[in-house]
Coordinates of C-alpha atoms and ligand atoms in Angstrom, one line a residue:
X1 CA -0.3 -31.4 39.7
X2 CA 0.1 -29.5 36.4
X3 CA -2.7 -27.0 36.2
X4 CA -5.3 -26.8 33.6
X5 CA -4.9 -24.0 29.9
X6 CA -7.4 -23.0 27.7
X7 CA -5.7 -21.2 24.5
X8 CA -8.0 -19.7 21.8
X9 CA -6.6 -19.8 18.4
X10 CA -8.3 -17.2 16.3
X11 CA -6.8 -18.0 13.3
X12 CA -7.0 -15.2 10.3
X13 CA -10.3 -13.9 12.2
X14 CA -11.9 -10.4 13.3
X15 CA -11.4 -6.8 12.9
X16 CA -11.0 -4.1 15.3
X17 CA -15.0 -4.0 16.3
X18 CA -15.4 -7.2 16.7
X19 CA -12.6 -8.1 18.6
X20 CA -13.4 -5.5 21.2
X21 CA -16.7 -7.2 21.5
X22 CA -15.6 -10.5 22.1
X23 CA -12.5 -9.2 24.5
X24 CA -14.5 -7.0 26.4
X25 CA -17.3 -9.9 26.1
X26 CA -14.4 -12.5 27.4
X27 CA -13.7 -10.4 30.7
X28 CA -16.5 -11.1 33.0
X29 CA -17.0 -14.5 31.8
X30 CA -13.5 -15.5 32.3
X31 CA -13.6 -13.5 35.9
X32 CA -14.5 -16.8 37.4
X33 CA -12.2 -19.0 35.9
X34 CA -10.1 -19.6 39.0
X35 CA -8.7 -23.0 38.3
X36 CA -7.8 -23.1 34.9
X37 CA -5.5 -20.2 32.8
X38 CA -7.1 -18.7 30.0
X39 CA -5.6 -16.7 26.9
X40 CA -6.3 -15.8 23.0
X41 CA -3.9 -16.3 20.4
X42 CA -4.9 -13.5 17.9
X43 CA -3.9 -12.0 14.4
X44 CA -0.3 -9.8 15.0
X45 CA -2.2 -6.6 13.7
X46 CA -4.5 -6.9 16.7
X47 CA -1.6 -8.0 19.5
X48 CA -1.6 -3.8 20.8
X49 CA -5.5 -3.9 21.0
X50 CA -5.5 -6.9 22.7
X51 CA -2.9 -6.1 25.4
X52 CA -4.8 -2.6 26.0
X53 CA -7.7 -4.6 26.3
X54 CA -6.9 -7.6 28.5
X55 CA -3.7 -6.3 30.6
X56 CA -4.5 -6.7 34.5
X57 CA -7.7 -8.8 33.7
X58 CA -6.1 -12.2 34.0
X59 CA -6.8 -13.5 30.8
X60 CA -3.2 -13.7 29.0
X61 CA -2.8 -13.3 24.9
X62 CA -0.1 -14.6 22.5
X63 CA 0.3 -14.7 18.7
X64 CA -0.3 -17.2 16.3
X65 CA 3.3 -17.8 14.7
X66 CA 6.6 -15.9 14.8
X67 CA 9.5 -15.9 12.2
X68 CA 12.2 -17.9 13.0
X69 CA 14.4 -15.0 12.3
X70 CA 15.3 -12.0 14.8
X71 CA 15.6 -9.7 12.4
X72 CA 17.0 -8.5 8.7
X73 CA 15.9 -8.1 5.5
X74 CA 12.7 -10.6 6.2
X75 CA 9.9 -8.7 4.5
X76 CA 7.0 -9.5 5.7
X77 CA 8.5 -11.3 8.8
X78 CA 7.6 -10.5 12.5
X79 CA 10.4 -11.7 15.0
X80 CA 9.4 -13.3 18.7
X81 CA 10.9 -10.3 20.1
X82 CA 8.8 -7.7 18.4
X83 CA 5.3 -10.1 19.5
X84 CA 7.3 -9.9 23.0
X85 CA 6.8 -6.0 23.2
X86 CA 3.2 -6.5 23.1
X87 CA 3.3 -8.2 26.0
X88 CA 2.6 -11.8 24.7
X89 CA 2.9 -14.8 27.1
X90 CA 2.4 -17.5 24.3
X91 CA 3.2 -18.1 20.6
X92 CA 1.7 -20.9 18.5
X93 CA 4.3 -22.8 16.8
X94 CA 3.8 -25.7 14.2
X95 CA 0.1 -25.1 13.8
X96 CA -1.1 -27.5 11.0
X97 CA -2.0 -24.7 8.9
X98 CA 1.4 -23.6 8.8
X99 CA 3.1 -26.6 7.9
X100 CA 0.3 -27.8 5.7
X101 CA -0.6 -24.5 3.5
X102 CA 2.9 -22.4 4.4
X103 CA 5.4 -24.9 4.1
X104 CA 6.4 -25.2 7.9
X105 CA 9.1 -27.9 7.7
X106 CA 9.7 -29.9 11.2
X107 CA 13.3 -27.8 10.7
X108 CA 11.6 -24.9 10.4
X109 CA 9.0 -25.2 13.3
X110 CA 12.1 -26.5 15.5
X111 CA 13.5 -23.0 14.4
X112 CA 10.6 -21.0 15.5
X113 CA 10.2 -23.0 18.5
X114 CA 13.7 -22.1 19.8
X115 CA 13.3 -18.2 18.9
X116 CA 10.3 -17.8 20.8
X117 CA 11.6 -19.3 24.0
X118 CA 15.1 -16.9 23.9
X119 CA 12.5 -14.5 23.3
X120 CA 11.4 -15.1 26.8
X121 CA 8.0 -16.3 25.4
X122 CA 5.9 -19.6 26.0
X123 CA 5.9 -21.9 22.9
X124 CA 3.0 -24.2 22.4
X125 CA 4.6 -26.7 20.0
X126 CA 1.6 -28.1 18.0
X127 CA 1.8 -31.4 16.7
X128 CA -1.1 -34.0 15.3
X129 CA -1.5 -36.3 12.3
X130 CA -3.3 -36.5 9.0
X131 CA -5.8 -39.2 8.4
X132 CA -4.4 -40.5 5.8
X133 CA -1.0 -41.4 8.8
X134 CA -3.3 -42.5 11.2
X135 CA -5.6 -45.1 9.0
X136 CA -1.8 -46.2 7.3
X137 CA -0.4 -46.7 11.3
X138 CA 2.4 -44.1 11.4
X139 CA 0.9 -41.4 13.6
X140 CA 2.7 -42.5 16.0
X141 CA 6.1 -42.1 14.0
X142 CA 5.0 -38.8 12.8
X143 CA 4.0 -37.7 15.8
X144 CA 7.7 -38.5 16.9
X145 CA 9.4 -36.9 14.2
X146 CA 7.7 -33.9 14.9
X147 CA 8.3 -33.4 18.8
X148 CA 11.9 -34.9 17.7
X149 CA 12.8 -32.2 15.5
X150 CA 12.3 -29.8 18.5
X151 CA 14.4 -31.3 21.0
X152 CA 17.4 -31.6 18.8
X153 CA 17.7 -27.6 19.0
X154 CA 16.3 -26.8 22.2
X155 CA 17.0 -30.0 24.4
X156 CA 13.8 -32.0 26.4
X157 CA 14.2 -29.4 29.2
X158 CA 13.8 -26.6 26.8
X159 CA 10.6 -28.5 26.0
X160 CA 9.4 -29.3 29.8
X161 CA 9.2 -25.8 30.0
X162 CA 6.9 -25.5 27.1
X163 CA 2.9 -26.2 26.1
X164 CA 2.5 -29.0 23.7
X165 CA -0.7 -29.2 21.8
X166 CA -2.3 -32.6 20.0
X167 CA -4.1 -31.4 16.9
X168 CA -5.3 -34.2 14.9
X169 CA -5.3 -32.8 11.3
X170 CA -8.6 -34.7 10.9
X171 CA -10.3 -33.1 13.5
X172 CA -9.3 -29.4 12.9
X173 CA -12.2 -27.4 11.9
X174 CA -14.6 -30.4 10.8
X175 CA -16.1 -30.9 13.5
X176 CA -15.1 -34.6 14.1
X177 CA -14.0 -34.4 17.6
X178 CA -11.0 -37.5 18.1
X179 CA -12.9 -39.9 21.3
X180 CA -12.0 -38.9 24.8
X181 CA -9.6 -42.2 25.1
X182 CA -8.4 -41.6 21.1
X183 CA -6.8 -38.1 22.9
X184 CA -5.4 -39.5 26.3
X185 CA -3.8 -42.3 24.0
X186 CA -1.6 -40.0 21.7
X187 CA -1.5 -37.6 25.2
X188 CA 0.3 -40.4 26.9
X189 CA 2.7 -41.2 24.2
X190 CA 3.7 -37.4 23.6
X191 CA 4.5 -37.4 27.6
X192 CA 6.2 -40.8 27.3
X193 CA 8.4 -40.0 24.7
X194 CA 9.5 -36.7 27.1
X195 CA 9.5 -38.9 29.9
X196 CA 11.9 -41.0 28.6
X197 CA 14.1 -38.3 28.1
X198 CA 13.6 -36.8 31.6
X199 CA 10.5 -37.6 33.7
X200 CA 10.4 -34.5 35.6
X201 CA 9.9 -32.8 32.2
X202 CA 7.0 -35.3 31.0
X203 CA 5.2 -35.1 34.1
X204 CA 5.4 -31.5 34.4
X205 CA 4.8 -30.9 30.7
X206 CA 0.9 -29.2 30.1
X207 CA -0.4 -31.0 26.7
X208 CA -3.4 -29.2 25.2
X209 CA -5.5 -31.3 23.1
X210 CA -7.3 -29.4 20.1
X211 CA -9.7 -30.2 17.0
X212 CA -13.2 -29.2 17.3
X213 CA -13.5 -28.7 20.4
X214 CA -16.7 -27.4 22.3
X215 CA -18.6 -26.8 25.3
X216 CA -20.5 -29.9 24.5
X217 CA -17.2 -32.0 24.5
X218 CA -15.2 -30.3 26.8
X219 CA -15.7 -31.9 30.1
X220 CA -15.2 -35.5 28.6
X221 CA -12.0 -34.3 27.1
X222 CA -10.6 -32.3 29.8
X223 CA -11.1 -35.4 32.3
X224 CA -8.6 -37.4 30.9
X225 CA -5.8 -38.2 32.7
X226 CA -2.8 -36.4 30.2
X227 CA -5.3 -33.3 28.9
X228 CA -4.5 -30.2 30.5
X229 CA -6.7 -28.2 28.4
X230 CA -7.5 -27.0 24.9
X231 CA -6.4 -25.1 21.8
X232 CA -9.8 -24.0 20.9
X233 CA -10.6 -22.6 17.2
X234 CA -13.7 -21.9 15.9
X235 CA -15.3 -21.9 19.3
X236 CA -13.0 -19.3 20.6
X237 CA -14.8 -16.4 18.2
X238 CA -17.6 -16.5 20.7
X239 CA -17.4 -15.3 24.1
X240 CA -20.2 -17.6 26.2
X241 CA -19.0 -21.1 24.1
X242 CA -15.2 -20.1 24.9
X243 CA -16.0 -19.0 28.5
X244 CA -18.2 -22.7 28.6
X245 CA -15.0 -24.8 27.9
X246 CA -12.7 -22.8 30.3
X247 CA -14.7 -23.2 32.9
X248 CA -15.0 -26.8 31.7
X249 CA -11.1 -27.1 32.6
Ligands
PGA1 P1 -11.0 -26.0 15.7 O1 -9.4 -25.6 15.5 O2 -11.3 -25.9 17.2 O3 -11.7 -25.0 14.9 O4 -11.1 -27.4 15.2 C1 -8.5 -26.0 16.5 C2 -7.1 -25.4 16.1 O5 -6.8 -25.4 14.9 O6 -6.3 -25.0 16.9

């Protein structure tokens, strides 16, 4: 049985203060989170603070992108290697904010996706749809493209060893939650399309589902047959409401 993930995404979000509230907040609620894994994705200034913070509590931390470079004349760029000295167990690759507002090509996020894994780090390959693709009946084809693009490079074993996420555009931040059953369908085609490839990396694949998700919704989401958690945003700024949907895993 593949075993239940809760990632917190906190996007361009908090400051030293306020992050060691909400850490420090996170610790004893999260102490009780037996059956489901836990981590926060957070802003690479605050990866140190986070791993002083959080080492040997059992909540793990990761960032929110990597270059797809290891290193050079990259101004600006941080490599999966230098997130991996902060002791990072995940990096977010293919967010929709990336490829929508920085210009993250599928080539590109295919890129990233293979630096962080020879970095010895966990990518969680994000992939989802506009509404615009899903009212015009290609989210299914985009969807494709997009997970295709990553096992070109890295192969579908590379990717059983992975976290995918399903992040429909629509639902990111707007508070439209897609339906319980909307979610297990695109979930079951992303673990079809791996399956094809090589069942033992579909069934063993975790696929996250993320898009306003809350502790109101949670448990609905979460018992669906191909959701094996969350990649929680907005809700993951506050301690109780992301404690409330780990412990909904
Ligand atoms: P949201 O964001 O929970 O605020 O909708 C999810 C995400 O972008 O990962």
């Amino acid at each position: 049985m593949r075993s239940k993930l809760v990632v917190g995404n906190w996007k361009m979000n908090g400051n030293l203060a306020s992050n060691q509230t909400l850490l420090k907040s996170l610790i004893p609620l999260l102490a009780s989170v037996t059956h489901a894994r836990c981590a926060v994705c957070v802003p690479y200034p605050y990866l140190a603070q986070t791993e002083q913070i959080l080492r040997g509590q059992g909540v793990s931390w990761g960032a929110q992108d990597v270059c797809e470079y290891e290193h050079g004349a990259f101004t600006g760029g941080v490599s999966a290697g230098m997130v991996a000295d902060f002791g990072c167990r995940f990096v977010i690759v293919g967010h929709s904010e990336r490829r929508a507002l920085f210009g993250d090509t599928d080539a590109v996020v295919a890129k990233k996706f293979a630096a962080v894994l020879k970095a010895g780090l966990t990518p969680i390959l994000c992939v989802g749809e506009t509404l615009a693709e899903r009212e015009s009946g290609v989210m299914e084809q985009v969807i494709a493209r997009q997970m295709d693009a990553v096992i070109a490079l890295s192969g579908v074993a590379g990717l059983g060893q992975t976290v995918m996420a399903y992040e429909p555009v629509w639902a990111i931040g707007t508070g439209k939650t897609a339906t319980p059953d909307e979610a297990q369908a695109v979930h079951a085609f992303i673990r079809e399309r791996v399956a094809e490839l090589d069942v033992r990396a579909g069934d063993g694949l975790p696929i996250l589902y993320g898009g306003s998700v809350k502790a109101s919704n949670a448990a609905q989401l979460f018992a669906m047959a191909d959701i094996d958690g969350g990649l929680i945003g907005g809700a993951a700024l506050v301690a109780e409401e992301f404690a409330a949907i780990c412990k909904a895993a």
